[in-house]
Short mmCIF file of N, CA and C in Angstrom, two decimals:
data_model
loop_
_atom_site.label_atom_id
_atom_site.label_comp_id
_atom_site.label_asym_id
_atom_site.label_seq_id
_atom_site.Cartn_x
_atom_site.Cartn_y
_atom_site.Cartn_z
N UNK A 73 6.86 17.27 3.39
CA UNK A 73 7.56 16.01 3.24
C UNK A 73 8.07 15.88 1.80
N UNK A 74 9.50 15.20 1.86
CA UNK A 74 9.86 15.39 0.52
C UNK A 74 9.12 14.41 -0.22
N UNK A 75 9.00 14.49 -1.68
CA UNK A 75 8.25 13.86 -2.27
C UNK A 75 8.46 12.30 -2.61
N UNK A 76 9.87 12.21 -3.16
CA UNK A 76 10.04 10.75 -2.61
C UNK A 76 10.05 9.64 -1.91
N UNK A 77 10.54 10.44 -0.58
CA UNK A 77 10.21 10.32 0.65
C UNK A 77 8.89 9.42 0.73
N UNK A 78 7.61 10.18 0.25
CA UNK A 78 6.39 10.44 0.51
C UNK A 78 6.13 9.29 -0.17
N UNK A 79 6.46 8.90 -1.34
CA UNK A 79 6.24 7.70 -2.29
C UNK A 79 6.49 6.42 -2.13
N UNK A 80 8.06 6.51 -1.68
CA UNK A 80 8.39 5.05 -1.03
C UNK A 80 7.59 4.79 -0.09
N UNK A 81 7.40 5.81 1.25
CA UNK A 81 6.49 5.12 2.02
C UNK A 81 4.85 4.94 1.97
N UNK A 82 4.60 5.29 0.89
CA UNK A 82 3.01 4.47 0.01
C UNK A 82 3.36 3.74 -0.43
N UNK A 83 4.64 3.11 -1.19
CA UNK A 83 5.08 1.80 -1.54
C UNK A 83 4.90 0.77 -0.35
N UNK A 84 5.58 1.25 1.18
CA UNK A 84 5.62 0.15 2.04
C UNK A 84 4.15 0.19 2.83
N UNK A 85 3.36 0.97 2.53
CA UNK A 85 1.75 1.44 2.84
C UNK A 85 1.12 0.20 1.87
N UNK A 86 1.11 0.33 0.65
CA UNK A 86 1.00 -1.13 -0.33
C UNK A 86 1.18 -2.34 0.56
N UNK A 87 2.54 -2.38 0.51
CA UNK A 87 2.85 -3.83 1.10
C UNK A 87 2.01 -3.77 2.33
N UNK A 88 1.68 -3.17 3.37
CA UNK A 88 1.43 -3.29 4.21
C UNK A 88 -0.40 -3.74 4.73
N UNK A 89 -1.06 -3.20 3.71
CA UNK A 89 -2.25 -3.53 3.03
C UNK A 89 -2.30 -5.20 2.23
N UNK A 90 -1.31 -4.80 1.65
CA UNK A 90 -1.33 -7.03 1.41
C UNK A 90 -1.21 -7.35 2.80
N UNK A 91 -0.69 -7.52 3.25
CA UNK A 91 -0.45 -8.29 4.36
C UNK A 91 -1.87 -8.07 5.05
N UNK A 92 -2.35 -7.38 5.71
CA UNK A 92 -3.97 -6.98 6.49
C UNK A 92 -4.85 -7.88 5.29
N UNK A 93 -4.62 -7.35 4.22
CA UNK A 93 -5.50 -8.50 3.25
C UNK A 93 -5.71 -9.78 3.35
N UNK A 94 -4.22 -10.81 3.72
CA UNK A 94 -4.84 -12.03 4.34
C UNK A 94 -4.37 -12.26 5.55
N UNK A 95 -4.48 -11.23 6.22
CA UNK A 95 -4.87 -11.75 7.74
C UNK A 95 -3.68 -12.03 8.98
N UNK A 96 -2.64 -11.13 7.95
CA UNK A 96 -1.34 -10.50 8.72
C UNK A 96 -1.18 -9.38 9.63
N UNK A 97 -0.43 -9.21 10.05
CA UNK A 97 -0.51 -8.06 10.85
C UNK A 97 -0.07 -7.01 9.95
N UNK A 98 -0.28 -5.74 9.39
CA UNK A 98 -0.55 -4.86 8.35
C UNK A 98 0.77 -4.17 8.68
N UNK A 99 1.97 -4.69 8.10
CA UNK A 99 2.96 -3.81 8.42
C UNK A 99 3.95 -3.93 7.10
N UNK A 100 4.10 -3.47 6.53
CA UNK A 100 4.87 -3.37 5.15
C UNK A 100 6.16 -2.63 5.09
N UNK A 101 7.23 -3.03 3.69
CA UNK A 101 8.70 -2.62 4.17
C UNK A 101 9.13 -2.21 2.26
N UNK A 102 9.78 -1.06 2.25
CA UNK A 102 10.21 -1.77 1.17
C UNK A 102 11.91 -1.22 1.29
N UNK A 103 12.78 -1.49 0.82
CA UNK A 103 14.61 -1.23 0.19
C UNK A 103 14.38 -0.98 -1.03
N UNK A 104 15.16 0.67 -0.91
CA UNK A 104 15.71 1.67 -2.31
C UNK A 104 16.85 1.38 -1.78
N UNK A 105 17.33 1.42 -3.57
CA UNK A 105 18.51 2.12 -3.73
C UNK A 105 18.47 2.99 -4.61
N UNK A 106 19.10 3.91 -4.79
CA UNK A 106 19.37 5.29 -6.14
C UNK A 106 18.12 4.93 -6.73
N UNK A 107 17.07 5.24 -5.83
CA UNK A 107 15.73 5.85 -6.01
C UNK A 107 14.85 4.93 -6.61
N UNK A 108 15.62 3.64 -6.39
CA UNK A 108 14.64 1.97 -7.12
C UNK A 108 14.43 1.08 -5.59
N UNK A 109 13.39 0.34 -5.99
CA UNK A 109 12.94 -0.62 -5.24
C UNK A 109 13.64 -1.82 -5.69
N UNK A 110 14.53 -2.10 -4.45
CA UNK A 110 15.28 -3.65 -4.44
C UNK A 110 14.72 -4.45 -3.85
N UNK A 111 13.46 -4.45 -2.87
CA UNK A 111 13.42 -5.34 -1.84
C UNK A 111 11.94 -5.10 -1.08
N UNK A 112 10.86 -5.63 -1.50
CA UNK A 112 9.69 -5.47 -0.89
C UNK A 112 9.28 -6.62 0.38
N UNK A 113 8.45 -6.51 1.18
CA UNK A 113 8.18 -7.36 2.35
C UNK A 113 6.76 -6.71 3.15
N UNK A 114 6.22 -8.02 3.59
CA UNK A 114 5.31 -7.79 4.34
C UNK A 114 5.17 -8.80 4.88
N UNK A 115 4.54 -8.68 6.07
CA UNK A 115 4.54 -9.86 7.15
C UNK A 115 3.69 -10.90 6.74
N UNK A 116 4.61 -12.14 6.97
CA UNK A 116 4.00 -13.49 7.27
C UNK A 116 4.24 -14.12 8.07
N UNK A 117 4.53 -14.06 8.77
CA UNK A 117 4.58 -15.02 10.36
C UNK A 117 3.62 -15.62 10.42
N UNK A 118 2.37 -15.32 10.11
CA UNK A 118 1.19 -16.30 10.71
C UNK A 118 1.00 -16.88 9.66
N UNK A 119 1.17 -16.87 8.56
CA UNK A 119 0.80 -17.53 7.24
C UNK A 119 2.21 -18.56 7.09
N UNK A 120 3.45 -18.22 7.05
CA UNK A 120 4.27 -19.39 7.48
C UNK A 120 4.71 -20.18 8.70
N UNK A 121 4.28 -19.63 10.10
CA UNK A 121 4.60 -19.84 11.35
C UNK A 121 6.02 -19.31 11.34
N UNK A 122 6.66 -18.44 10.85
CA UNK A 122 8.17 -18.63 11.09
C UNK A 122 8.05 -16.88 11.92
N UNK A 123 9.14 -16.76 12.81
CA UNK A 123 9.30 -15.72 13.76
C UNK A 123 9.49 -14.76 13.18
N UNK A 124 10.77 -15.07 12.17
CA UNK A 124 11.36 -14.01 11.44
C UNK A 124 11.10 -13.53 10.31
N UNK A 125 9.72 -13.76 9.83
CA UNK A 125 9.14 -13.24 8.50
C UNK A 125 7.98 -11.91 8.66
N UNK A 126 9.12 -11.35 9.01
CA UNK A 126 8.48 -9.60 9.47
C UNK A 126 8.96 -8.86 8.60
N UNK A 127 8.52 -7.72 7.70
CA UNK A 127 8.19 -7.12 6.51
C UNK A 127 9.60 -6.90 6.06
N UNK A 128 10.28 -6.46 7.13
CA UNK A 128 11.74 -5.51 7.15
C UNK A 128 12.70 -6.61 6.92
N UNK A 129 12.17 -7.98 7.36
CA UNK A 129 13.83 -9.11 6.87
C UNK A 129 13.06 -9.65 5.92
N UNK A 130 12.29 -9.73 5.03
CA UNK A 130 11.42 -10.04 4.11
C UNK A 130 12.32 -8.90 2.97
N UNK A 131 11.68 -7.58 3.40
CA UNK A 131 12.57 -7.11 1.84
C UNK A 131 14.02 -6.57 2.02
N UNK A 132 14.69 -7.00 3.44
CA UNK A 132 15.88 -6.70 3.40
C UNK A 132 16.96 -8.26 2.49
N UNK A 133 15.94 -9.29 3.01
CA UNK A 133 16.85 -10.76 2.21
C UNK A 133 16.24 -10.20 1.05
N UNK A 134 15.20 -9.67 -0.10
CA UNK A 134 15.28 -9.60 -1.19
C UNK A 134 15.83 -8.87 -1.55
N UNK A 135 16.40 -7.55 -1.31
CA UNK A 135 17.45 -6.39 -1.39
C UNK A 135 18.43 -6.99 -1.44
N UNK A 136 19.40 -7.95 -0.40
CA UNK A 136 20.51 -8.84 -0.59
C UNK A 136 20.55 -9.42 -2.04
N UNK A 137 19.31 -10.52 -2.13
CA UNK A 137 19.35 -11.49 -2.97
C UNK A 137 19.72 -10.28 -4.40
N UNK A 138 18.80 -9.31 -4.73
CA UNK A 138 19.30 -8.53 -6.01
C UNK A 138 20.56 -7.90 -5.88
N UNK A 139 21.54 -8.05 -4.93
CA UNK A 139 22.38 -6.92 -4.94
C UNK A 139 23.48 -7.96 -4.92
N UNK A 140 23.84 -9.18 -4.66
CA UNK A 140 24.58 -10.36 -4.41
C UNK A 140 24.88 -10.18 -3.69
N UNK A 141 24.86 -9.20 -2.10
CA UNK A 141 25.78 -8.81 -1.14
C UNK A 141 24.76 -8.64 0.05
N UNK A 142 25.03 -9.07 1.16
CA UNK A 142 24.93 -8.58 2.46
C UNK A 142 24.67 -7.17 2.64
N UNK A 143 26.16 -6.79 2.08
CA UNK A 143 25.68 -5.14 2.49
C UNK A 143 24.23 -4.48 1.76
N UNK A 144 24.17 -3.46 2.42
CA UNK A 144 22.95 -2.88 1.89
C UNK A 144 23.62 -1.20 2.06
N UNK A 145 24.79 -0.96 2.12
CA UNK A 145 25.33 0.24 2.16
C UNK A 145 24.34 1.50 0.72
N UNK A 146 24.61 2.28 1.42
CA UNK A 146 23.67 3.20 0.65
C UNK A 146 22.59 3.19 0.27
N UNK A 147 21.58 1.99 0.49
CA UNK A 147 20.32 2.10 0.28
C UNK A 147 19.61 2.49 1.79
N UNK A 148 18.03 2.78 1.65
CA UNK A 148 17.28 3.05 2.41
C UNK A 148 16.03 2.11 2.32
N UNK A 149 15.47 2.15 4.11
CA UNK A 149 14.66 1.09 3.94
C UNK A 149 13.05 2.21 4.88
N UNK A 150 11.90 1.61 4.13
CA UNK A 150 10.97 2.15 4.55
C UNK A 150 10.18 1.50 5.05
N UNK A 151 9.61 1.55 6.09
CA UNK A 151 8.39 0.78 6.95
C UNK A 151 7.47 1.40 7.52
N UNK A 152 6.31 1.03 7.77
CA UNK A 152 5.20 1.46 8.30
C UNK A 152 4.85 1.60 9.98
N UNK A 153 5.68 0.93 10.70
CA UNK A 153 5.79 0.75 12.00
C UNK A 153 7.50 0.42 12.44
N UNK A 154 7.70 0.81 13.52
CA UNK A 154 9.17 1.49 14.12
C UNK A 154 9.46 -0.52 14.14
N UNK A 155 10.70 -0.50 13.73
CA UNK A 155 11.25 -2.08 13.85
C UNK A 155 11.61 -2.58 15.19
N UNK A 156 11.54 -4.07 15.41
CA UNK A 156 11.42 -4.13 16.85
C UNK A 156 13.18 -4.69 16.52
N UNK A 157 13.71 -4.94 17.96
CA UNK A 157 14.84 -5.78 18.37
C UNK A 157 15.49 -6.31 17.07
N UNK A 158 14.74 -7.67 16.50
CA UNK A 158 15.35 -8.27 15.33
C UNK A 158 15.77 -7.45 13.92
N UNK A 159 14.64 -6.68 14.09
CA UNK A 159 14.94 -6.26 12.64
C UNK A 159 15.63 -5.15 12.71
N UNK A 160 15.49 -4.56 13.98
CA UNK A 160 16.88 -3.20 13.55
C UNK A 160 18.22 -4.11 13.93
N UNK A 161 19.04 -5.33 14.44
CA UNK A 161 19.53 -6.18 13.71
C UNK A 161 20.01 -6.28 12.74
N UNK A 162 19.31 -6.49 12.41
CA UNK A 162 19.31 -6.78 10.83
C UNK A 162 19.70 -5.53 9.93
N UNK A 163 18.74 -4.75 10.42
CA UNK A 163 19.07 -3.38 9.64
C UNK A 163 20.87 -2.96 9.97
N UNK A 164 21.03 -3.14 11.05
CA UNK A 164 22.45 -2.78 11.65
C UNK A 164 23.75 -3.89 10.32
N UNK A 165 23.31 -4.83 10.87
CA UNK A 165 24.30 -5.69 10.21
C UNK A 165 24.18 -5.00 8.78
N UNK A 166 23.10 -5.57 7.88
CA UNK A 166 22.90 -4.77 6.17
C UNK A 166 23.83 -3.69 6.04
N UNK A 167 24.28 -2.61 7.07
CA UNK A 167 24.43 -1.57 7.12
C UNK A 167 23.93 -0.68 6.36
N UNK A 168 22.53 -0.35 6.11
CA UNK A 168 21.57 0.67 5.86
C UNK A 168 21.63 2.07 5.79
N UNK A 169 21.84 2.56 5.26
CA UNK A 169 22.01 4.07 5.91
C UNK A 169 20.81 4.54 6.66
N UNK A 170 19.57 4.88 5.95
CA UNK A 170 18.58 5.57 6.39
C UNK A 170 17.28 4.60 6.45
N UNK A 171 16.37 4.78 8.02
CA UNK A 171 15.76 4.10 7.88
C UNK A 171 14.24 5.66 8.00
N UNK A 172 13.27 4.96 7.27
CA UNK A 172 12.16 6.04 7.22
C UNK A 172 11.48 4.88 8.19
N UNK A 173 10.57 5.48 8.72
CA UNK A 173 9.24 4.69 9.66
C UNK A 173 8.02 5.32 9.84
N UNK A 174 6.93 4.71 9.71
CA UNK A 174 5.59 5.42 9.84
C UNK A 174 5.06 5.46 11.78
N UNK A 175 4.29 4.86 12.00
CA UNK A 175 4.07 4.69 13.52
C UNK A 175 5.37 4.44 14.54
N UNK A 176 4.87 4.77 15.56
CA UNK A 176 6.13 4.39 16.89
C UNK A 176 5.58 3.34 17.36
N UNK A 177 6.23 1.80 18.03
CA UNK A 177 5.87 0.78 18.51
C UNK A 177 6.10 0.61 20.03
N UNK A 178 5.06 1.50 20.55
CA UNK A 178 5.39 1.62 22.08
C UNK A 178 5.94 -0.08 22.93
N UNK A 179 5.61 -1.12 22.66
CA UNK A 179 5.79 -2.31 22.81
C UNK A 179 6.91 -2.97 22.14
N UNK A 180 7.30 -2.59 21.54
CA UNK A 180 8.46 -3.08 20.57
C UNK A 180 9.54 -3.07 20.08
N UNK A 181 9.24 -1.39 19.78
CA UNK A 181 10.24 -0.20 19.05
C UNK A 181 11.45 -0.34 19.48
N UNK A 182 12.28 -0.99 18.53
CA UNK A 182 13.77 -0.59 19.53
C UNK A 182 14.48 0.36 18.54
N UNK A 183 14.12 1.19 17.98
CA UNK A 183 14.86 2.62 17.47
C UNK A 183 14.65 3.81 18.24
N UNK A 184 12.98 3.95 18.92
CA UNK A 184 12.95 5.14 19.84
C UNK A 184 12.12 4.96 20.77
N UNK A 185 11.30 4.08 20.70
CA UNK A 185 10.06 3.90 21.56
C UNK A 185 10.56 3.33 23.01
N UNK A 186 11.53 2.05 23.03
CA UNK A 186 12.36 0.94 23.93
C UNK A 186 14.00 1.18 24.18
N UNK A 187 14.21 1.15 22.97
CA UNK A 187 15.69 1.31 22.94
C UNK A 187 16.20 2.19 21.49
N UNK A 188 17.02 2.34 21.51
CA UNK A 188 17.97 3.14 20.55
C UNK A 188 18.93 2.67 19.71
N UNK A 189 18.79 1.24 18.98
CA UNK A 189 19.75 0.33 18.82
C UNK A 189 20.61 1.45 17.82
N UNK A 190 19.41 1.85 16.37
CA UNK A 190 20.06 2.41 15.94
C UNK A 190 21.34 3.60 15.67
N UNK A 191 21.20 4.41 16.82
CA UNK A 191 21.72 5.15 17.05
C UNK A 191 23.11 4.82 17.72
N UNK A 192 23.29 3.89 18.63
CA UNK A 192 24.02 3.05 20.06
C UNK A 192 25.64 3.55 18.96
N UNK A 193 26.24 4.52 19.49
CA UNK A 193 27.40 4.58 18.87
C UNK A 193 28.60 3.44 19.62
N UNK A 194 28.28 3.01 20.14
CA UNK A 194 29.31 1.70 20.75
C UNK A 194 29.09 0.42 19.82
N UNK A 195 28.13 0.51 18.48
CA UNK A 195 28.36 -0.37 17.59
C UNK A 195 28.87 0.74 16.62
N UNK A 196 29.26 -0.65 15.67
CA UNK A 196 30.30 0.00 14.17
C UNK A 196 29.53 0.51 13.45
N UNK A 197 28.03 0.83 13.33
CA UNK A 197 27.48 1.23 12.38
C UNK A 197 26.25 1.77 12.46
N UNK A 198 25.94 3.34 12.58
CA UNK A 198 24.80 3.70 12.89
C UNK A 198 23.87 3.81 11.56
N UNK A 199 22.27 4.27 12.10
CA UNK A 199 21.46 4.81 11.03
C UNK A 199 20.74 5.93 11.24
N UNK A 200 20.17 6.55 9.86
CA UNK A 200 19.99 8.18 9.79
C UNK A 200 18.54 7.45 10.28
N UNK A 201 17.88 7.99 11.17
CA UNK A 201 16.40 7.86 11.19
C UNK A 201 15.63 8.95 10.84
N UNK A 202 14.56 8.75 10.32
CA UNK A 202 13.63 9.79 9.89
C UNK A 202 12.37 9.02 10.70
N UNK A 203 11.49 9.45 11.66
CA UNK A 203 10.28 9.00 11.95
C UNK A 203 9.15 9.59 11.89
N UNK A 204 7.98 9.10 12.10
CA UNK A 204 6.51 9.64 11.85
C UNK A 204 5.90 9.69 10.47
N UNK A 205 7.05 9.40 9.51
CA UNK A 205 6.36 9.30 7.99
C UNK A 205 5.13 8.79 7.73
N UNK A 206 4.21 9.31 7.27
CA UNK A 206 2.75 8.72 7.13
C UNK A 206 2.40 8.39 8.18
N UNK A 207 2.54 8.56 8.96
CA UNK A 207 2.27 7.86 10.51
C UNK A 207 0.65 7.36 10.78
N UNK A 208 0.09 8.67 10.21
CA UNK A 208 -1.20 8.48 10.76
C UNK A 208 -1.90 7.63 9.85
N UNK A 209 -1.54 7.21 8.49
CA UNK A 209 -2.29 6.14 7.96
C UNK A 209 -1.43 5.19 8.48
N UNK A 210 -0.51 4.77 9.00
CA UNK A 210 0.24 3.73 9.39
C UNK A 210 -0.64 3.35 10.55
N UNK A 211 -1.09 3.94 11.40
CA UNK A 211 -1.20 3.92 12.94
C UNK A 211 -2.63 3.32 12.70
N UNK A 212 -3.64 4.18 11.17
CA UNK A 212 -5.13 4.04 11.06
C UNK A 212 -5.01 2.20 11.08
N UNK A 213 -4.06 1.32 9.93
CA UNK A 213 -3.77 0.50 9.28
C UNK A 213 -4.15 -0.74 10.74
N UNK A 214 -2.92 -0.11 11.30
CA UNK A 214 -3.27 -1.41 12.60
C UNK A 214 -3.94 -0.93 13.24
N UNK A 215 -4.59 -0.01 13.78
CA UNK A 215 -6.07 0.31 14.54
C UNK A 215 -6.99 -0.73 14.22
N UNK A 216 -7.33 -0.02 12.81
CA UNK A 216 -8.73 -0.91 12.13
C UNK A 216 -8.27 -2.81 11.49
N UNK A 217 -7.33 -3.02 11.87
CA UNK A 217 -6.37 -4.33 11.82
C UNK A 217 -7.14 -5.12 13.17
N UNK A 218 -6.26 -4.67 14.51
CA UNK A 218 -6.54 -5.22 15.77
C UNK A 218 -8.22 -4.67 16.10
N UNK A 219 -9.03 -3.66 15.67
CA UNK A 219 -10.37 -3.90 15.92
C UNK A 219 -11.03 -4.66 15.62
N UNK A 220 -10.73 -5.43 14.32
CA UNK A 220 -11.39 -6.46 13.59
C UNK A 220 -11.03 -7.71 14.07
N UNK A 221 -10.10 -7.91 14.55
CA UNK A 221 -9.61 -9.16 15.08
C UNK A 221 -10.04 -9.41 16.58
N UNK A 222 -10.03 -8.32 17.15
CA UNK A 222 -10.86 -8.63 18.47
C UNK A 222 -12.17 -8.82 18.08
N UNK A 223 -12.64 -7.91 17.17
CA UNK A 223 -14.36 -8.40 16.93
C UNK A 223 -14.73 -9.68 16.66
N UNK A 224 -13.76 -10.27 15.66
CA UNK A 224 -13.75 -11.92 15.42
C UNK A 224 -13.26 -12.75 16.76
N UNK A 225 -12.87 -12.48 17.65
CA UNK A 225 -12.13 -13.21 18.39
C UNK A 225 -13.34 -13.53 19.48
N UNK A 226 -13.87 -12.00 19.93
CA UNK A 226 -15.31 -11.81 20.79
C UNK A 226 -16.25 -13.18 20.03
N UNK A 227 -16.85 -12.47 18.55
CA UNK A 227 -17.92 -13.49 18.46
C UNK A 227 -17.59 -15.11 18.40
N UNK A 228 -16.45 -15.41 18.35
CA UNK A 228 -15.69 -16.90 18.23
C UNK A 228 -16.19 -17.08 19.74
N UNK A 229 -16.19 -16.48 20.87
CA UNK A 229 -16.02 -16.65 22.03
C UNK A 229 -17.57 -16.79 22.06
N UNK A 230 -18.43 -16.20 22.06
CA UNK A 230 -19.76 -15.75 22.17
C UNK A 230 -20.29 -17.10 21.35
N UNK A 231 -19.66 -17.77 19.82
CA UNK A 231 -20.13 -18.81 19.19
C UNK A 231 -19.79 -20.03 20.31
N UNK A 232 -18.91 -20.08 20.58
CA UNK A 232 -18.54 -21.34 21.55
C UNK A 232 -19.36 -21.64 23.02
N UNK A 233 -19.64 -20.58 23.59
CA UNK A 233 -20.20 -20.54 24.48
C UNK A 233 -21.95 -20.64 24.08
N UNK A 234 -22.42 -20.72 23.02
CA UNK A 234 -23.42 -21.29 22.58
C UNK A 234 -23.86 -22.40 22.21
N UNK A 235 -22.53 -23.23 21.85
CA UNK A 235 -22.46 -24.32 21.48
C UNK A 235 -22.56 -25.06 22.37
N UNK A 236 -22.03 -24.84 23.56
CA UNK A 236 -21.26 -25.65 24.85
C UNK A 236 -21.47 -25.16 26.02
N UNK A 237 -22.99 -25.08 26.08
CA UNK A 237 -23.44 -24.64 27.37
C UNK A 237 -23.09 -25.46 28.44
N UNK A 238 -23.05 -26.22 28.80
CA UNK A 238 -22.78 -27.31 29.78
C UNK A 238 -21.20 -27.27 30.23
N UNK A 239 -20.52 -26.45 28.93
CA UNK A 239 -18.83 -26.53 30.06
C UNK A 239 -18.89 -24.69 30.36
N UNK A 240 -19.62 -24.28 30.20
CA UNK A 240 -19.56 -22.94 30.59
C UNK A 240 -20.46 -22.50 31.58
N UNK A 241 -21.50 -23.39 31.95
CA UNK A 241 -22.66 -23.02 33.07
C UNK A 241 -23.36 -22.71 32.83
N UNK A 242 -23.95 -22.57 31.37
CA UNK A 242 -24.58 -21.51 30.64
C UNK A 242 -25.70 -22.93 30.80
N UNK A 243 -26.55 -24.00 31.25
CA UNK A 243 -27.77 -24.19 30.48
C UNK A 243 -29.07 -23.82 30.81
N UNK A 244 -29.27 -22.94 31.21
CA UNK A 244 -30.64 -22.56 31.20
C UNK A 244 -30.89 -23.29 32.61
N UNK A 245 -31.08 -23.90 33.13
CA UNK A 245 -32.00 -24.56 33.85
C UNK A 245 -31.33 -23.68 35.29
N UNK A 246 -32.78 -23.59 36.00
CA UNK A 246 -32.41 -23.25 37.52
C UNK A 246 -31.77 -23.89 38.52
N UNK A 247 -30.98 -23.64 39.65
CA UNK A 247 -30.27 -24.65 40.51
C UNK A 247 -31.17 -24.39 41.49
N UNK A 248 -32.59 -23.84 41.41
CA UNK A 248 -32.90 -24.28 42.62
C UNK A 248 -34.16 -25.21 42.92
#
């Protein structure tokens, strides 16, 4: 793997680690251009409630905001997990050249997993994909992400049902 390559996407490996840090879904993004970081992101959706604060329109509006422009021509954007529907969107419109990605989003993915937005030559503007970058710490990231959250979710369930024996059937006493 080329070495830059390799760097940016430990940059969006970073971001993607903030985000798992408070309690995001661990998916991180960042926008180069001529080998600089314009545009970092990581998910907050659950920390702002908003839909569209997913890593990739997170550092694609800060890539805009430094560049004064919409376009995003000639830069490249790196992420940790394959972008769903919205954000290759987004990526399309920016017009991006190259997108790097760590994991495939069997549920999501609309670059290879679902659909092919990027590629869809019946729009004005394709992108170079590169996939599997880091993959396997990408893939470790939300593994040990969604194990922990089901574990909390179980004992939340297991606490409640202790609390509230009487709406769950749970009190002890015999029915007969």
């Amino acid at each position: 793997m080329d070495k830059q390559v390799e760097f940016f996407m430990k940059e969006a490996l970073f971001e993607a680690r903030s985000a798992g840090q408070i309690d995001e879904v661990p998916i991180g993004a960042v926008v180069v251009k001529n080998g600089r970081i314009i545009g970092r992101g990581h998910n907050l959706r659950e920390h702002l409630q908003e839909v569209t604060m997913h890593a990739e329109m997170i550092a694609i509006t800060e890539a805009c905001q430094y560049l004064h422009s919409w376009r995003l021509e000639d830069c490249d954007l790196y992420v940790t997990l394959e972008p769903c529907m919205m954000c290759s969107g987004a990526i399309l419109n920016a017009r991006i050249k190259n997108l790097y990605y760590g994991a495939p989003d069997p549920k999501a993915g609309a670059v290879d997993s679902l659909y092919h937005l990027l590629g869809d030559s019946r729009l004005n503007h394709q992108v170079d994909v590169h996939a599997g970058i880091c993959a396997t710490e990408s893939s470790q990231l939300l593994r040990t992400f969604f194990r922990r959250v089901r574990r909390q979710r179980k004992a939340a369930r297991r606490r409640w049902r202790r609390q509230n024996p009487k709406l769950t059937g749970q009190t002890g006493e015999s029915s007969v």
